[in-house]
Amino acid sequence: MDEFRIDSHKLMYHLDRLKKWLDGEDIYPIYMEISPSGACNQRCTFCAFDYLKYKAQFIDTKKLLAFLSEAARLGVKSVMYGGEGEPLLHKDIAEIINYTKKVGIDTALTTNGTLLDKDFSERCLDSLTWVRVSLNAGTSKNYSRIHRSRPEDFKRVLNNITEAVKIKRRNNYSCTIGVQFLLLPDNYHEATKLAKRLKEIEVDYLIIKPYSHHPMSENKIDRPFSYSDYLHLDSELHKLADDNFKVVFRINTIRKLEEKRPYKYCLGLPFWAYIDSDGNIYACSAFLGDARLIYGNINQDPFEKIWNSDKRKKIMKMMESDWNIDDCREICRLDEINRYLWELKHPPEHANFI
């Protein structure tokens, strides 16, 4: 059971913001993703942001902290640090994470785990709602090939996760520690092996996620394979699940790869935003580098001014009328939210017969 609703959405738990949107009011985002670093210490074969060239660019700490204070005041409820680079490469990431929690914003982290060391875990786990490690192999040899990293990094990541779990349990922290595994023809045979290892070290969950091509990425994993050939892994992996170890096999997302989107344009943009490592606020993370989708920059203007600007309103109008969603990424971040919002805007017949 997907108790975290990873393969779905949680917008129905924010009815106040949802009602304002339905009433045509401007709203501030509930959730934001922020990329502290443009650099990365790996070159994964599936990386969506390879076209950005992994620039050694890091978000300005002082400007970001000021933004976070303002965002909390304006009603942003959660921030996930991840993005186009490895967030733990930012020299002030521990300070940033702790400050995010301090101002009242729920805080999360997505990382490749190589820098998730004991010192970081001791400093930050209490401030994090969840940590998710991208780990896409079950052996060091395959890890090195897929992550294009040193073979010894596989053991290093597992040791880091093990230490984080120990620190969490010793201090009774509420932080959920999980692993995400991108299901590929090169690694599907190692999914069960990895799951058994993660269960041994008492990770909270394992996500099995399908690959989808980013429209601007230079990396491209040909998909002559069909995910239907791997659906047997769902029942196989769930045999390992129990009250302490969950498996989220994203079968709903896999099925959507073969479907046409049931909505005509993107409705979810008011509920979220993305900030890149240069401080640009984007409408959509699938089009980083496309200036048409930049609302503004936190190094230049306050968040409130950017969000209420004519520029953002023009971008919203463009996305809601002129944008061809066939150019968007498959199963994009906002897909489930868009399905939900589209149905609210276009209810079926007999909707009153509940």
PDB file of N, CA and C in Angstrom, residues 48-126:
ATOM      1  N   ALA A  48      18.310  13.521 -16.422  1.00  0.00           N
ATOM      2  CA  ALA A  48      17.460  14.390 -17.236  1.00  0.00           C
ATOM      3  C   ALA A  48      18.093  15.743 -17.494  1.00  0.00           C
ATOM      4  N   PHE A  49      19.049  16.145 -16.641  1.00  0.00           N
ATOM      5  CA  PHE A  49      19.579  17.510 -16.712  1.00  0.00           C
ATOM      6  C   PHE A  49      20.992  17.572 -17.281  1.00  0.00           C
ATOM      7  N   ASP A  50      21.394  16.551 -18.000  1.00  0.00           N
ATOM      8  CA  ASP A  50      22.727  16.540 -18.599  1.00  0.00           C
ATOM      9  C   ASP A  50      22.934  17.717 -19.547  1.00  0.00           C
ATOM     10  N   TYR A  51      21.870  18.182 -20.183  1.00  0.00           N
ATOM     11  CA  TYR A  51      21.992  19.276 -21.146  1.00  0.00           C
ATOM     12  C   TYR A  51      22.400  20.598 -20.487  1.00  0.00           C
ATOM     13  N   LEU A  52      22.283  20.687 -19.174  1.00  0.00           N
ATOM     14  CA  LEU A  52      22.703  21.891 -18.449  1.00  0.00           C
ATOM     15  C   LEU A  52      24.198  21.882 -18.134  1.00  0.00           C
ATOM     16  N   LYS A  53      24.857  20.751 -18.406  1.00  0.00           N
ATOM     17  CA  LYS A  53      26.322  20.624 -18.353  1.00  0.00           C
ATOM     18  C   LYS A  53      26.913  20.663 -16.942  1.00  0.00           C
ATOM     19  N   TYR A  54      26.089  20.418 -15.909  1.00  0.00           N
ATOM     20  CA  TYR A  54      26.594  20.252 -14.547  1.00  0.00           C
ATOM     21  C   TYR A  54      27.506  21.415 -14.117  1.00  0.00           C
ATOM     22  N   LYS A  55      27.055  22.627 -14.365  1.00  0.00           N
ATOM     23  CA  LYS A  55      27.858  23.809 -14.038  1.00  0.00           C
ATOM     24  C   LYS A  55      28.112  23.903 -12.526  1.00  0.00           C
ATOM     25  N   ALA A  56      29.323  24.288 -12.174  1.00  0.00           N
ATOM     26  CA  ALA A  56      29.685  24.470 -10.758  1.00  0.00           C
ATOM     27  C   ALA A  56      29.085  25.789 -10.266  1.00  0.00           C
ATOM     28  N   GLN A  57      27.788  25.780 -10.149  1.00  0.00           N
ATOM     29  CA  GLN A  57      27.004  26.958  -9.782  1.00  0.00           C
ATOM     30  C   GLN A  57      26.203  26.631  -8.536  1.00  0.00           C
ATOM     31  N   PHE A  58      26.254  27.527  -7.540  1.00  0.00           N
ATOM     32  CA  PHE A  58      25.612  27.244  -6.263  1.00  0.00           C
ATOM     33  C   PHE A  58      24.748  28.428  -5.853  1.00  0.00           C
ATOM     34  N   ILE A  59      23.564  28.122  -5.379  1.00  0.00           N
ATOM     35  CA  ILE A  59      22.630  29.173  -4.998  1.00  0.00           C
ATOM     36  C   ILE A  59      23.214  30.009  -3.868  1.00  0.00           C
ATOM     37  N   ASP A  60      22.966  31.308  -3.911  1.00  0.00           N
ATOM     38  CA  ASP A  60      23.493  32.223  -2.896  1.00  0.00           C
ATOM     39  C   ASP A  60      22.784  31.970  -1.558  1.00  0.00           C
ATOM     40  N   THR A  61      23.552  31.635  -0.542  1.00  0.00           N
ATOM     41  CA  THR A  61      22.976  31.249   0.752  1.00  0.00           C
ATOM     42  C   THR A  61      22.176  32.382   1.382  1.00  0.00           C
ATOM     43  N   LYS A  62      22.748  33.563   1.407  1.00  0.00           N
ATOM     44  CA  LYS A  62      22.077  34.697   2.044  1.00  0.00           C
ATOM     45  C   LYS A  62      20.756  35.006   1.363  1.00  0.00           C
ATOM     46  N   LYS A  63      20.748  35.007   0.035  1.00  0.00           N
ATOM     47  CA  LYS A  63      19.522  35.292  -0.716  1.00  0.00           C
ATOM     48  C   LYS A  63      18.482  34.187  -0.498  1.00  0.00           C
ATOM     49  N   LEU A  64      18.957  32.942  -0.439  1.00  0.00           N
ATOM     50  CA  LEU A  64      18.033  31.837  -0.246  1.00  0.00           C
ATOM     51  C   LEU A  64      17.390  31.886   1.134  1.00  0.00           C
ATOM     52  N   LEU A  65      18.169  32.178   2.157  1.00  0.00           N
ATOM     53  CA  LEU A  65      17.605  32.244   3.510  1.00  0.00           C
ATOM     54  C   LEU A  65      16.560  33.353   3.604  1.00  0.00           C
ATOM     55  N   ALA A  66      16.824  34.481   2.958  1.00  0.00           N
ATOM     56  CA  ALA A  66      15.840  35.568   2.940  1.00  0.00           C
ATOM     57  C   ALA A  66      14.578  35.122   2.208  1.00  0.00           C
ATOM     58  N   PHE A  67      14.759  34.412   1.100  1.00  0.00           N
ATOM     59  CA  PHE A  67      13.614  33.886   0.365  1.00  0.00           C
ATOM     60  C   PHE A  67      12.785  32.944   1.232  1.00  0.00           C
ATOM     61  N   LEU A  68      13.443  32.055   1.964  1.00  0.00           N
ATOM     62  CA  LEU A  68      12.737  31.067   2.779  1.00  0.00           C
ATOM     63  C   LEU A  68      11.883  31.736   3.855  1.00  0.00           C
ATOM     64  N   SER A  69      12.409  32.779   4.476  1.00  0.00           N
ATOM     65  CA  SER A  69      11.621  33.511   5.474  1.00  0.00           C
ATOM     66  C   SER A  69      10.371  34.100   4.841  1.00  0.00           C
ATOM     67  N   GLU A  70      10.536  34.674   3.661  1.00  0.00           N
ATOM     68  CA  GLU A  70       9.401  35.278   2.958  1.00  0.00           C
ATOM     69  C   GLU A  70       8.419  34.211   2.501  1.00  0.00           C
ATOM     70  N   ALA A  71       8.932  33.110   1.968  1.00  0.00           N
ATOM     71  CA  ALA A  71       8.071  32.033   1.484  1.00  0.00           C
ATOM     72  C   ALA A  71       7.219  31.453   2.604  1.00  0.00           C
ATOM     73  N   ALA A  72       7.822  31.280   3.779  1.00  0.00           N
ATOM     74  CA  ALA A  72       7.061  30.770   4.921  1.00  0.00           C
ATOM     75  C   ALA A  72       5.942  31.732   5.292  1.00  0.00           C
ATOM     76  N   ARG A  73       6.231  33.014   5.282  1.00  0.00           N
ATOM     77  CA  ARG A  73       5.219  34.030   5.611  1.00  0.00           C
ATOM     78  C   ARG A  73       4.069  34.018   4.607  1.00  0.00           C
ATOM     79  N   LEU A  74       4.380  33.720   3.352  1.00  0.00           N
ATOM     80  CA  LEU A  74       3.371  33.755   2.290  1.00  0.00           C
ATOM     81  C   LEU A  74       2.607  32.439   2.135  1.00  0.00           C
ATOM     82  N   GLY A  75       2.988  31.430   2.901  1.00  0.00           N
ATOM     83  CA  GLY A  75       2.190  30.207   2.913  1.00  0.00           C
ATOM     84  C   GLY A  75       2.772  29.004   2.215  1.00  0.00           C
ATOM     85  N   VAL A  76       4.040  29.061   1.778  1.00  0.00           N
ATOM     86  CA  VAL A  76       4.685  27.864   1.240  1.00  0.00           C
ATOM     87  C   VAL A  76       4.834  26.860   2.371  1.00  0.00           C
ATOM     88  N   LYS A  77       4.391  25.641   2.139  1.00  0.00           N
ATOM     89  CA  LYS A  77       4.348  24.647   3.209  1.00  0.00           C
ATOM     90  C   LYS A  77       5.503  23.654   3.181  1.00  0.00           C
ATOM     91  N   SER A  78       6.085  23.436   2.000  1.00  0.00           N
ATOM     92  CA  SER A  78       7.138  22.426   1.920  1.00  0.00           C
ATOM     93  C   SER A  78       8.146  22.770   0.841  1.00  0.00           C
ATOM     94  N   VAL A  79       9.391  22.349   1.066  1.00  0.00           N
ATOM     95  CA  VAL A  79      10.482  22.518   0.112  1.00  0.00           C
ATOM     96  C   VAL A  79      11.249  21.207   0.022  1.00  0.00           C
ATOM     97  N   MET A  80      11.533  20.789  -1.209  1.00  0.00           N
ATOM     98  CA  MET A  80      12.407  19.632  -1.423  1.00  0.00           C
ATOM     99  C   MET A  80      13.683  20.126  -2.093  1.00  0.00           C
ATOM    100  N   TYR A  81      14.830  19.794  -1.498  1.00  0.00           N
ATOM    101  CA  TYR A  81      16.114  20.144  -2.080  1.00  0.00           C
ATOM    102  C   TYR A  81      16.599  18.990  -2.949  1.00  0.00           C
ATOM    103  N   GLY A  82      16.825  19.291  -4.207  1.00  0.00           N
ATOM    104  CA  GLY A  82      17.266  18.287  -5.169  1.00  0.00           C
ATOM    105  C   GLY A  82      17.675  19.014  -6.427  1.00  0.00           C
ATOM    106  N   GLY A  83      17.077  18.633  -7.568  1.00  0.00           N
ATOM    107  CA  GLY A  83      17.218  19.430  -8.764  1.00  0.00           C
ATOM    108  C   GLY A  83      18.275  18.981  -9.731  1.00  0.00           C
ATOM    109  N   GLU A  84      18.866  19.976 -10.440  1.00  0.00           N
ATOM    110  CA  GLU A  84      19.728  19.652 -11.572  1.00  0.00           C
ATOM    111  C   GLU A  84      21.116  19.179 -11.157  1.00  0.00           C
ATOM    112  N   GLY A  85      21.481  19.308  -9.894  1.00  0.00           N
ATOM    113  CA  GLY A  85      22.771  18.836  -9.400  1.00  0.00           C
ATOM    114  C   GLY A  85      22.608  18.078  -8.094  1.00  0.00           C
ATOM    115  N   GLU A  86      23.725  17.733  -7.480  1.00  0.00           N
ATOM    116  CA  GLU A  86      23.707  17.046  -6.186  1.00  0.00           C
ATOM    117  C   GLU A  86      23.652  18.104  -5.081  1.00  0.00           C
ATOM    118  N   PRO A  87      22.550  18.182  -4.330  1.00  0.00           N
ATOM    119  CA  PRO A  87      22.380  19.258  -3.349  1.00  0.00           C
ATOM    120  C   PRO A  87      23.409  19.264  -2.230  1.00  0.00           C
ATOM    121  N   LEU A  88      23.944  18.101  -1.886  1.00  0.00           N
ATOM    122  CA  LEU A  88      24.889  18.045  -0.770  1.00  0.00           C
ATOM    123  C   LEU A  88      26.265  18.599  -1.137  1.00  0.00           C
ATOM    124  N   LEU A  89      26.466  18.992  -2.397  1.00  0.00           N
ATOM    125  CA  LEU A  89      27.707  19.659  -2.780  1.00  0.00           C
ATOM    126  C   LEU A  89      27.736  21.119  -2.331  1.00  0.00           C
ATOM    127  N   HIS A  90      26.575  21.669  -1.989  1.00  0.00           N
ATOM    128  CA  HIS A  90      26.543  23.057  -1.523  1.00  0.00           C
ATOM    129  C   HIS A  90      27.166  23.127  -0.136  1.00  0.00           C
ATOM    130  N   LYS A  91      28.117  24.030   0.042  1.00  0.00           N
ATOM    131  CA  LYS A  91      28.874  24.078   1.300  1.00  0.00           C
ATOM    132  C   LYS A  91      28.009  24.428   2.501  1.00  0.00           C
ATOM    133  N   ASP A  92      26.873  25.102   2.280  1.00  0.00           N
ATOM    134  CA  ASP A  92      26.013  25.532   3.385  1.00  0.00           C
ATOM    135  C   ASP A  92      24.712  24.728   3.465  1.00  0.00           C
ATOM    136  N   ILE A  93      24.680  23.550   2.858  1.00  0.00           N
ATOM    137  CA  ILE A  93      23.416  22.834   2.757  1.00  0.00           C
ATOM    138  C   ILE A  93      22.828  22.484   4.125  1.00  0.00           C
ATOM    139  N   ALA A  94      23.665  22.150   5.095  1.00  0.00           N
ATOM    140  CA  ALA A  94      23.156  21.825   6.431  1.00  0.00           C
ATOM    141  C   ALA A  94      22.489  23.052   7.057  1.00  0.00           C
ATOM    142  N   GLU A  95      23.122  24.203   6.942  1.00  0.00           N
ATOM    143  CA  GLU A  95      22.540  25.441   7.463  1.00  0.00           C
ATOM    144  C   GLU A  95      21.221  25.755   6.752  1.00  0.00           C
ATOM    145  N   ILE A  96      21.191  25.562   5.446  1.00  0.00           N
ATOM    146  CA  ILE A  96      19.988  25.849   4.653  1.00  0.00           C
ATOM    147  C   ILE A  96      18.831  24.953   5.080  1.00  0.00           C
ATOM    148  N   ILE A  97      19.101  23.661   5.219  1.00  0.00           N
ATOM    149  CA  ILE A  97      18.053  22.709   5.601  1.00  0.00           C
ATOM    150  C   ILE A  97      17.519  23.033   6.996  1.00  0.00           C
ATOM    151  N   ASN A  98      18.416  23.271   7.937  1.00  0.00           N
ATOM    152  CA  ASN A  98      17.984  23.558   9.305  1.00  0.00           C
ATOM    153  C   ASN A  98      17.195  24.857   9.379  1.00  0.00           C
ATOM    154  N   TYR A  99      17.586  25.840   8.584  1.00  0.00           N
ATOM    155  CA  TYR A  99      16.861  27.119   8.584  1.00  0.00           C
ATOM    156  C   TYR A  99      15.472  26.953   7.970  1.00  0.00           C
ATOM    157  N   THR A 100      15.371  26.141   6.932  1.00  0.00           N
ATOM    158  CA  THR A 100      14.073  25.901   6.286  1.00  0.00           C
ATOM    159  C   THR A 100      13.072  25.354   7.303  1.00  0.00           C
ATOM    160  N   LYS A 101      13.525  24.385   8.067  1.00  0.00           N
ATOM    161  CA  LYS A 101      12.666  23.825   9.121  1.00  0.00           C
ATOM    162  C   LYS A 101      12.372  24.861  10.199  1.00  0.00           C
ATOM    163  N   LYS A 102      13.364  25.662  10.549  1.00  0.00           N
ATOM    164  CA  LYS A 102      13.213  26.659  11.613  1.00  0.00           C
ATOM    165  C   LYS A 102      12.119  27.674  11.298  1.00  0.00           C
ATOM    166  N   VAL A 103      11.978  28.063  10.015  1.00  0.00           N
ATOM    167  CA  VAL A 103      10.962  29.057   9.664  1.00  0.00           C
ATOM    168  C   VAL A 103       9.585  28.434   9.467  1.00  0.00           C
ATOM    169  N   GLY A 104       9.484  27.114   9.653  1.00  0.00           N
ATOM    170  CA  GLY A 104       8.180  26.463   9.631  1.00  0.00           C
ATOM    171  C   GLY A 104       7.804  25.788   8.336  1.00  0.00           C
ATOM    172  N   ILE A 105       8.789  25.533   7.463  1.00  0.00           N
ATOM    173  CA  ILE A 105       8.533  24.858   6.195  1.00  0.00           C
ATOM    174  C   ILE A 105       8.984  23.406   6.304  1.00  0.00           C
ATOM    175  N   ASP A 106       8.102  22.465   5.960  1.00  0.00           N
ATOM    176  CA  ASP A 106       8.484  21.057   5.926  1.00  0.00           C
ATOM    177  C   ASP A 106       9.588  20.878   4.883  1.00  0.00           C
ATOM    178  N   THR A 107      10.605  20.091   5.230  1.00  0.00           N
ATOM    179  CA  THR A 107      11.829  20.055   4.434  1.00  0.00           C
ATOM    180  C   THR A 107      12.178  18.629   4.033  1.00  0.00           C
ATOM    181  N   ALA A 108      12.593  18.444   2.771  1.00  0.00           N
ATOM    182  CA  ALA A 108      12.958  17.120   2.273  1.00  0.00           C
ATOM    183  C   ALA A 108      14.203  17.226   1.410  1.00  0.00           C
ATOM    184  N   LEU A 109      14.810  16.077   1.144  1.00  0.00           N
ATOM    185  CA  LEU A 109      16.065  16.029   0.398  1.00  0.00           C
ATOM    186  C   LEU A 109      16.084  14.814  -0.518  1.00  0.00           C
ATOM    187  N   THR A 110      16.436  15.047  -1.780  1.00  0.00           N
ATOM    188  CA  THR A 110      16.728  13.960  -2.714  1.00  0.00           C
ATOM    189  C   THR A 110      18.203  14.027  -3.066  1.00  0.00           C
ATOM    190  N   THR A 111      18.905  12.914  -2.959  1.00  0.00           N
ATOM    191  CA  THR A 111      20.358  12.902  -3.099  1.00  0.00           C
ATOM    192  C   THR A 111      20.822  11.579  -3.681  1.00  0.00           C
ATOM    193  N   ASN A 112      22.030  11.576  -4.262  1.00  0.00           N
ATOM    194  CA  ASN A 112      22.599  10.287  -4.679  1.00  0.00           C
ATOM    195  C   ASN A 112      23.246   9.559  -3.505  1.00  0.00           C
ATOM    196  N   GLY A 113      23.349  10.212  -2.366  1.00  0.00           N
ATOM    197  CA  GLY A 113      23.767   9.541  -1.135  1.00  0.00           C
ATOM    198  C   GLY A 113      25.248   9.442  -0.894  1.00  0.00           C
ATOM    199  N   THR A 114      26.080   9.839  -1.856  1.00  0.00           N
ATOM    200  CA  THR A 114      27.523   9.684  -1.668  1.00  0.00           C
ATOM    201  C   THR A 114      28.055  10.612  -0.582  1.00  0.00           C
ATOM    202  N   LEU A 115      27.397  11.751  -0.376  1.00  0.00           N
ATOM    203  CA  LEU A 115      27.838  12.720   0.629  1.00  0.00           C
ATOM    204  C   LEU A 115      26.931  12.755   1.854  1.00  0.00           C
ATOM    205  N   LEU A 116      26.057  11.773   1.952  1.00  0.00           N
ATOM    206  CA  LEU A 116      25.125  11.684   3.083  1.00  0.00           C
ATOM    207  C   LEU A 116      25.859  11.040   4.268  1.00  0.00           C
ATOM    208  N   ASP A 117      26.880  11.708   4.742  1.00  0.00           N
ATOM    209  CA  ASP A 117      27.740  11.095   5.748  1.00  0.00           C
ATOM    210  C   ASP A 117      27.191  11.275   7.164  1.00  0.00           C
ATOM    211  N   LYS A 118      27.914  10.709   8.112  1.00  0.00           N
ATOM    212  CA  LYS A 118      27.458  10.724   9.504  1.00  0.00           C
ATOM    213  C   LYS A 118      27.296  12.136  10.034  1.00  0.00           C
ATOM    214  N   ASP A 119      28.237  13.014   9.696  1.00  0.00           N
ATOM    215  CA  ASP A 119      28.176  14.392  10.183  1.00  0.00           C
ATOM    216  C   ASP A 119      26.915  15.085   9.686  1.00  0.00           C
ATOM    217  N   PHE A 120      26.605  14.937   8.407  1.00  0.00           N
ATOM    218  CA  PHE A 120      25.402  15.558   7.861  1.00  0.00           C
ATOM    219  C   PHE A 120      24.156  14.997   8.536  1.00  0.00           C
ATOM    220  N   SER A 121      24.069  13.692   8.664  1.00  0.00           N
ATOM    221  CA  SER A 121      22.890  13.069   9.260  1.00  0.00           C
ATOM    222  C   SER A 121      22.675  13.531  10.693  1.00  0.00           C
ATOM    223  N   GLU A 122      23.763  13.636  11.454  1.00  0.00           N
ATOM    224  CA  GLU A 122      23.641  14.098  12.845  1.00  0.00           C
ATOM    225  C   GLU A 122      23.177  15.550  12.910  1.00  0.00           C
ATOM    226  N   ARG A 123      23.578  16.354  11.943  1.00  0.00           N
ATOM    227  CA  ARG A 123      23.228  17.774  11.948  1.00  0.00           C
ATOM    228  C   ARG A 123      21.822  18.033  11.418  1.00  0.00           C
ATOM    229  N   CYS A 124      21.337  17.203  10.494  1.00  0.00           N
ATOM    230  CA  CYS A 124      20.152  17.587   9.729  1.00  0.00           C
ATOM    231  C   CYS A 124      18.946  16.657   9.783  1.00  0.00           C
ATOM    232  N   LEU A 125      19.108  15.413  10.182  1.00  0.00           N
ATOM    233  CA  LEU A 125      17.971  14.487  10.107  1.00  0.00           C
ATOM    234  C   LEU A 125      16.767  14.977  10.900  1.00  0.00           C
ATOM    235  N   ASP A 126      17.013  15.654  12.000  1.00  0.00           N
ATOM    236  CA  ASP A 126      15.903  16.133  12.817  1.00  0.00           C
ATOM    237  C   ASP A 126      15.119  17.244  12.130  1.00  0.00           C
TER     238      ASP A 126
END
